[in-house]
Amino acid sequence: MPKGLVVIPTYNEIENIENIIRAVMVLDDFFHVLIVDDNSPDGTAQKVLTLQQEYDGRIFVEIRQKKSGLGTAYVHGFKWALSNQYDYIFEMDADFSHNPADLPRLLKACEDGADVAIGSRYSTGVNVVNWPLSRVLLSYFASVYVRIITGMKIHDATAGFICYKRNALENIGLDKIKFIGYAFQIEMKYRAFVKGLRLVEVPIIFTDRTKGQSKMSGSIIREAIFGVILLRIKKLLNTI
């Protein structure tokens, strides 16, 4: 049976990490979990190491020395997944904004022909719970903006709940990824789009975190706004 790895970056997620891992573990032994922790001072990585003993051979942890950004954490995890021969690689948040029960649906989309299956908040309307209206509008219109600039026909360009086939990550060019926040999510999808890979949206319900603190910041938003333009320029110059 092909193997699936769920990559979860963490920084100070002690309130969520045990529950999110257990929620994945009850699904199926198909799914393994890799936690990429940026040396959380709250003991997140230590909790994962304890859980490893309970779920032998299904939980892994990579501890980086400092907080270096979401994008670099995912690239680290993706490279680890490829070197360990996983066929399906997922990205998912630690805070339950993404429902682990939707992982099999993303997997099914890739098994049915998608190279990249996107857990989409906006493909069937606006499916977001507990976000203030300002945050919903920012996220929704960011995706509209990305569609206009890049030409990608997807509704949720900043989505972070995704299943990649192994060949997709091998073709995207992980060493060329430059962005670290929301722009990272856009860059991954755009590189897949430019390579001619098949992107499919799977409708999900996104629920805002109830524990821990959001990592959103003004610099992340600015990176996304200007990063999209840079990606388009690189495509026009054939340097992406």
mmCIF file of C-alpha atoms in Angstrom:
data_model
loop_
_atom_site.group_PDB
_atom_site.id
_atom_site.type_symbol
_atom_site.label_atom_id
_atom_site.label_comp_id
_atom_site.label_asym_id
_atom_site.label_seq_id
_atom_site.Cartn_x
_atom_site.Cartn_y
_atom_site.Cartn_z
ATOM 1 C CA MET A 1 0.000 0.000 0.000
ATOM 2 C CA PRO A 2 1.334 3.488 -0.834
ATOM 3 C CA LYS A 3 2.153 5.613 2.171
ATOM 4 C CA GLY A 4 0.771 9.017 3.154
ATOM 5 C CA LEU A 5 2.542 11.510 5.398
ATOM 6 C CA VAL A 6 0.836 14.465 7.084
ATOM 7 C CA VAL A 7 3.330 17.308 7.600
ATOM 8 C CA ILE A 8 2.381 19.643 10.455
ATOM 9 C CA PRO A 9 4.614 22.647 11.245
ATOM 10 C CA THR A 10 4.474 23.820 14.861
ATOM 11 C CA TYR A 11 5.560 26.644 17.078
ATOM 12 C CA ASN A 12 4.051 26.769 20.570
ATOM 13 C CA GLU A 13 1.166 24.382 19.854
ATOM 14 C CA ILE A 14 1.227 22.484 23.160
ATOM 15 C CA GLU A 15 -2.513 23.070 23.592
ATOM 16 C CA ASN A 16 -3.336 21.362 20.296
ATOM 17 C CA ILE A 17 -0.570 18.953 19.357
ATOM 18 C CA GLU A 18 -1.646 15.823 21.215
ATOM 19 C CA ASN A 19 -5.265 16.067 20.112
ATOM 20 C CA ILE A 20 -4.435 16.729 16.457
ATOM 21 C CA ILE A 21 -2.021 13.793 16.309
ATOM 22 C CA ARG A 22 -4.528 11.443 17.934
ATOM 23 C CA ALA A 23 -7.203 12.614 15.492
ATOM 24 C CA VAL A 24 -4.976 11.546 12.595
ATOM 25 C CA MET A 25 -3.933 8.288 14.233
ATOM 26 C CA VAL A 26 -7.535 7.046 14.568
ATOM 27 C CA LEU A 27 -8.196 7.429 10.845
ATOM 28 C CA ASP A 28 -6.169 4.621 9.327
ATOM 29 C CA ASP A 29 -2.655 3.249 9.533
ATOM 30 C CA PHE A 30 -2.155 4.634 6.015
ATOM 31 C CA PHE A 31 -1.452 8.051 7.561
ATOM 32 C CA HIS A 32 1.825 8.859 9.262
ATOM 33 C CA VAL A 33 2.596 12.246 10.848
ATOM 34 C CA LEU A 34 5.721 14.398 10.685
ATOM 35 C CA ILE A 35 5.894 17.340 13.081
ATOM 36 C CA VAL A 36 8.348 20.051 12.021
ATOM 37 C CA ASP A 37 8.847 22.057 15.197
ATOM 38 C CA ASP A 38 10.764 25.331 15.386
ATOM 39 C CA ASN A 39 12.178 24.648 18.847
ATOM 40 C CA SER A 40 8.949 25.632 20.625
ATOM 41 C CA PRO A 41 9.685 26.852 24.164
ATOM 42 C CA ASP A 42 6.332 25.481 25.389
ATOM 43 C CA GLY A 43 7.384 21.834 25.003
ATOM 44 C CA THR A 44 5.485 20.952 21.825
ATOM 45 C CA ALA A 45 8.279 18.730 20.472
ATOM 46 C CA GLN A 46 8.704 16.944 23.802
ATOM 47 C CA LYS A 47 5.014 16.025 23.788
ATOM 48 C CA VAL A 48 5.410 14.591 20.281
ATOM 49 C CA LEU A 49 8.381 12.511 21.392
ATOM 50 C CA THR A 50 6.221 11.049 24.162
ATOM 51 C CA LEU A 51 3.461 10.163 21.701
ATOM 52 C CA GLN A 52 5.981 8.429 19.430
ATOM 53 C CA GLN A 53 6.265 5.639 21.973
ATOM 54 C CA GLU A 54 2.515 5.034 21.853
ATOM 55 C CA TYR A 55 2.226 4.952 18.055
ATOM 56 C CA ASP A 56 5.338 3.057 17.049
ATOM 57 C CA GLY A 57 6.577 3.888 13.575
ATOM 58 C CA ARG A 58 3.797 6.331 12.651
ATOM 59 C CA ILE A 59 4.910 9.612 14.253
ATOM 60 C CA PHE A 60 8.096 11.502 13.460
ATOM 61 C CA VAL A 61 9.510 14.830 14.584
ATOM 62 C CA GLU A 62 12.103 17.172 13.133
ATOM 63 C CA ILE A 63 13.248 19.921 15.498
ATOM 64 C CA ARG A 64 14.736 23.031 13.912
ATOM 65 C CA GLN A 65 16.864 25.458 15.882
ATOM 66 C CA LYS A 66 14.721 28.565 15.514
ATOM 67 C CA LYS A 67 11.455 29.957 14.184
ATOM 68 C CA SER A 68 12.110 30.241 10.457
ATOM 69 C CA GLY A 69 8.712 30.555 8.813
ATOM 70 C CA LEU A 70 5.896 28.345 7.612
ATOM 71 C CA GLY A 71 7.220 27.931 4.098
ATOM 72 C CA THR A 72 10.660 26.727 5.124
ATOM 73 C CA ALA A 73 9.078 24.325 7.629
ATOM 74 C CA TYR A 74 6.930 22.759 4.914
ATOM 75 C CA VAL A 75 9.823 22.530 2.456
ATOM 76 C CA HIS A 76 11.851 20.795 5.178
ATOM 77 C CA GLY A 77 8.980 18.353 5.731
ATOM 78 C CA PHE A 78 8.394 17.758 2.028
ATOM 79 C CA LYS A 79 12.044 16.922 1.425
ATOM 80 C CA TRP A 80 11.969 14.551 4.408
ATOM 81 C CA ALA A 81 8.859 12.874 2.966
ATOM 82 C CA LEU A 82 10.439 12.406 -0.455
ATOM 83 C CA SER A 83 13.636 10.983 1.001
ATOM 84 C CA ASN A 84 11.547 8.525 3.023
ATOM 85 C CA GLN A 85 9.592 7.332 -0.016
ATOM 86 C CA TYR A 86 6.080 8.586 0.765
ATOM 87 C CA ASP A 87 3.708 8.622 -2.208
ATOM 88 C CA TYR A 88 1.168 11.138 -0.868
ATOM 89 C CA ILE A 89 2.250 14.126 1.210
ATOM 90 C CA PHE A 90 -0.233 16.329 3.063
ATOM 91 C CA GLU A 91 0.083 19.721 4.661
ATOM 92 C CA MET A 92 -2.201 20.591 7.561
ATOM 93 C CA ASP A 93 -2.366 23.060 10.456
ATOM 94 C CA ALA A 94 -1.986 21.924 14.060
ATOM 95 C CA ASP A 95 -4.877 23.976 15.430
ATOM 96 C CA PHE A 96 -7.912 22.043 14.062
ATOM 97 C CA SER A 97 -8.773 24.768 11.572
ATOM 98 C CA HIS A 98 -8.379 21.837 9.173
ATOM 99 C CA ASN A 99 -10.431 18.785 10.099
ATOM 100 C CA PRO A 100 -8.291 15.610 10.030
ATOM 101 C CA ALA A 101 -11.415 13.681 9.014
ATOM 102 C CA ASP A 102 -11.100 15.378 5.606
ATOM 103 C CA LEU A 103 -7.685 13.820 4.915
ATOM 104 C CA PRO A 104 -9.199 10.724 3.202
ATOM 105 C CA ARG A 105 -11.194 13.018 0.895
ATOM 106 C CA LEU A 106 -8.040 14.816 -0.218
ATOM 107 C CA LEU A 107 -6.346 11.459 -0.704
ATOM 108 C CA LYS A 108 -9.267 10.199 -2.811
ATOM 109 C CA ALA A 109 -9.001 13.247 -5.100
ATOM 110 C CA CYS A 110 -5.334 12.447 -5.770
ATOM 111 C CA GLU A 111 -6.064 8.755 -6.246
ATOM 112 C CA ASP A 112 -8.705 9.799 -8.797
ATOM 113 C CA GLY A 113 -6.243 11.802 -10.874
ATOM 114 C CA ALA A 114 -5.356 15.081 -9.156
ATOM 115 C CA ASP A 115 -1.688 15.911 -8.727
ATOM 116 C CA VAL A 116 -2.560 18.475 -6.062
ATOM 117 C CA ALA A 117 -5.792 18.268 -4.036
ATOM 118 C CA ILE A 118 -6.690 21.534 -2.288
ATOM 119 C CA GLY A 119 -8.964 21.664 0.760
ATOM 120 C CA SER A 120 -10.954 24.669 -0.421
ATOM 121 C CA ARG A 121 -12.891 27.134 1.738
ATOM 122 C CA TYR A 122 -14.404 28.964 -1.228
ATOM 123 C CA SER A 123 -15.165 26.514 -4.050
ATOM 124 C CA THR A 124 -18.812 26.148 -2.935
ATOM 125 C CA GLY A 125 -19.367 29.549 -1.359
ATOM 126 C CA VAL A 126 -17.714 30.751 1.849
ATOM 127 C CA ASN A 127 -17.236 27.868 4.279
ATOM 128 C CA VAL A 128 -15.465 29.515 7.209
ATOM 129 C CA VAL A 129 -16.500 29.275 10.870
ATOM 130 C CA ASN A 130 -15.584 31.704 13.685
ATOM 131 C CA TRP A 131 -13.627 34.190 11.622
ATOM 132 C CA PRO A 132 -14.518 37.890 11.892
ATOM 133 C CA LEU A 133 -15.979 39.313 8.699
ATOM 134 C CA SER A 134 -12.840 41.379 8.076
ATOM 135 C CA ARG A 135 -10.677 38.237 8.055
ATOM 136 C CA VAL A 136 -13.088 36.380 5.766
ATOM 137 C CA LEU A 137 -13.128 39.279 3.306
ATOM 138 C CA LEU A 138 -9.329 39.580 3.383
ATOM 139 C CA SER A 139 -8.870 35.878 2.652
ATOM 140 C CA TYR A 140 -11.625 35.644 0.034
ATOM 141 C CA PHE A 141 -10.565 38.680 -1.961
ATOM 142 C CA ALA A 142 -6.909 37.651 -1.697
ATOM 143 C CA SER A 143 -7.842 34.541 -3.649
ATOM 144 C CA VAL A 144 -9.779 36.623 -6.188
ATOM 145 C CA TYR A 145 -6.706 38.842 -6.557
ATOM 146 C CA VAL A 146 -4.468 35.803 -7.101
ATOM 147 C CA ARG A 147 -6.795 34.408 -9.789
ATOM 148 C CA ILE A 148 -6.721 37.715 -11.662
ATOM 149 C CA ILE A 149 -2.937 38.112 -11.530
ATOM 150 C CA THR A 150 -1.890 34.499 -12.124
ATOM 151 C CA GLY A 151 -4.680 33.069 -14.243
ATOM 152 C CA MET A 152 -5.082 30.037 -11.949
ATOM 153 C CA LYS A 153 -8.680 28.789 -11.996
ATOM 154 C CA ILE A 154 -8.884 27.946 -8.308
ATOM 155 C CA HIS A 155 -10.999 29.601 -5.632
ATOM 156 C CA ASP A 156 -8.725 29.240 -2.604
ATOM 157 C CA ALA A 157 -5.173 30.158 -3.564
ATOM 158 C CA THR A 158 -4.007 30.657 0.048
ATOM 159 C CA ALA A 159 -5.371 27.318 1.289
ATOM 160 C CA GLY A 160 -3.027 25.375 3.543
ATOM 161 C CA PHE A 161 -4.802 22.003 3.667
ATOM 162 C CA ILE A 162 -3.417 20.064 0.716
ATOM 163 C CA CYS A 163 -2.467 16.640 -0.597
ATOM 164 C CA TYR A 164 0.420 16.396 -3.055
ATOM 165 C CA LYS A 165 1.294 13.373 -5.096
ATOM 166 C CA ARG A 166 4.954 12.540 -4.859
ATOM 167 C CA ASN A 167 5.537 13.461 -8.505
ATOM 168 C CA ALA A 168 4.043 16.914 -7.909
ATOM 169 C CA LEU A 169 6.574 17.794 -5.212
ATOM 170 C CA GLU A 170 9.375 16.359 -7.333
ATOM 171 C CA ASN A 171 8.391 18.613 -10.248
ATOM 172 C CA ILE A 172 7.567 21.853 -8.415
ATOM 173 C CA GLY A 173 11.204 22.574 -7.559
ATOM 174 C CA LEU A 174 11.338 22.820 -3.784
ATOM 175 C CA ASP A 175 14.801 24.404 -3.798
ATOM 176 C CA LYS A 176 13.382 27.367 -5.734
ATOM 177 C CA ILE A 177 10.621 28.189 -3.223
ATOM 178 C CA LYS A 178 11.249 31.690 -1.859
ATOM 179 C CA PHE A 179 8.240 32.710 0.243
ATOM 180 C CA ILE A 180 7.451 31.772 3.839
ATOM 181 C CA GLY A 181 3.911 32.929 4.698
ATOM 182 C CA TYR A 182 0.661 32.947 2.712
ATOM 183 C CA ALA A 183 2.750 33.687 -0.367
ATOM 184 C CA PHE A 184 4.318 30.241 0.091
ATOM 185 C CA GLN A 185 0.903 28.624 -0.348
ATOM 186 C CA ILE A 186 0.317 30.649 -3.494
ATOM 187 C CA GLU A 187 3.800 29.939 -4.863
ATOM 188 C CA MET A 188 3.412 26.173 -4.450
ATOM 189 C CA LYS A 189 0.115 26.168 -6.331
ATOM 190 C CA TYR A 190 1.392 28.501 -9.034
ATOM 191 C CA ARG A 191 4.505 26.433 -9.669
ATOM 192 C CA ALA A 192 2.311 23.339 -9.953
ATOM 193 C CA PHE A 193 0.004 25.215 -12.338
ATOM 194 C CA VAL A 194 2.916 26.411 -14.500
ATOM 195 C CA LYS A 195 4.251 22.839 -14.680
ATOM 196 C CA GLY A 196 0.918 21.692 -16.078
ATOM 197 C CA LEU A 197 -0.020 19.628 -13.030
ATOM 198 C CA ARG A 198 -3.675 18.984 -12.284
ATOM 199 C CA LEU A 199 -5.039 20.999 -9.326
ATOM 200 C CA VAL A 200 -8.419 19.947 -7.900
ATOM 201 C CA GLU A 201 -10.381 21.680 -5.129
ATOM 202 C CA VAL A 202 -12.146 19.612 -2.474
ATOM 203 C CA PRO A 203 -14.728 21.607 -0.482
ATOM 204 C CA ILE A 204 -14.038 21.766 3.266
ATOM 205 C CA ILE A 205 -15.327 23.702 6.256
ATOM 206 C CA PHE A 206 -12.564 25.794 7.840
ATOM 207 C CA THR A 207 -12.919 26.479 11.575
ATOM 208 C CA ASP A 208 -10.765 29.091 13.263
ATOM 209 C CA ARG A 209 -8.528 27.925 16.104
ATOM 210 C CA THR A 210 -9.963 27.894 19.615
ATOM 211 C CA LYS A 211 -6.633 27.280 21.388
ATOM 212 C CA GLY A 212 -3.242 28.900 20.970
ATOM 213 C CA GLN A 213 -2.353 32.036 19.022
ATOM 214 C CA SER A 214 -2.555 32.803 15.325
ATOM 215 C CA LYS A 215 0.758 33.343 13.510
ATOM 216 C CA MET A 216 -0.759 35.928 11.128
ATOM 217 C CA SER A 217 1.110 39.230 10.803
ATOM 218 C CA GLY A 218 1.247 42.314 8.620
ATOM 219 C CA SER A 219 4.509 41.205 7.032
ATOM 220 C CA ILE A 220 2.920 37.921 5.951
ATOM 221 C CA ILE A 221 0.060 39.807 4.273
ATOM 222 C CA ARG A 222 2.467 42.170 2.485
ATOM 223 C CA GLU A 223 4.543 39.238 1.268
ATOM 224 C CA ALA A 224 1.446 37.675 -0.269
ATOM 225 C CA ILE A 225 0.315 40.871 -2.005
ATOM 226 C CA PHE A 226 3.642 41.669 -3.647
ATOM 227 C CA GLY A 227 4.750 38.050 -3.984
ATOM 228 C CA VAL A 228 1.941 37.292 -6.417
ATOM 229 C CA ILE A 229 3.094 40.071 -8.726
ATOM 230 C CA LEU A 230 6.673 38.813 -8.518
ATOM 231 C CA LEU A 231 5.582 35.282 -9.411
ATOM 232 C CA ARG A 232 3.732 36.571 -12.468
ATOM 233 C CA ILE A 233 6.746 38.617 -13.577
ATOM 234 C CA LYS A 234 8.980 35.558 -13.222
ATOM 235 C CA LYS A 235 6.555 33.569 -15.362
ATOM 236 C CA LEU A 236 6.571 36.260 -18.063
ATOM 237 C CA LEU A 237 10.373 36.248 -17.984
ATOM 238 C CA ASN A 238 10.359 32.435 -17.999
ATOM 239 C CA THR A 239 12.487 32.351 -14.825
ATOM 240 C CA ILE A 240 10.063 30.655 -12.444
#
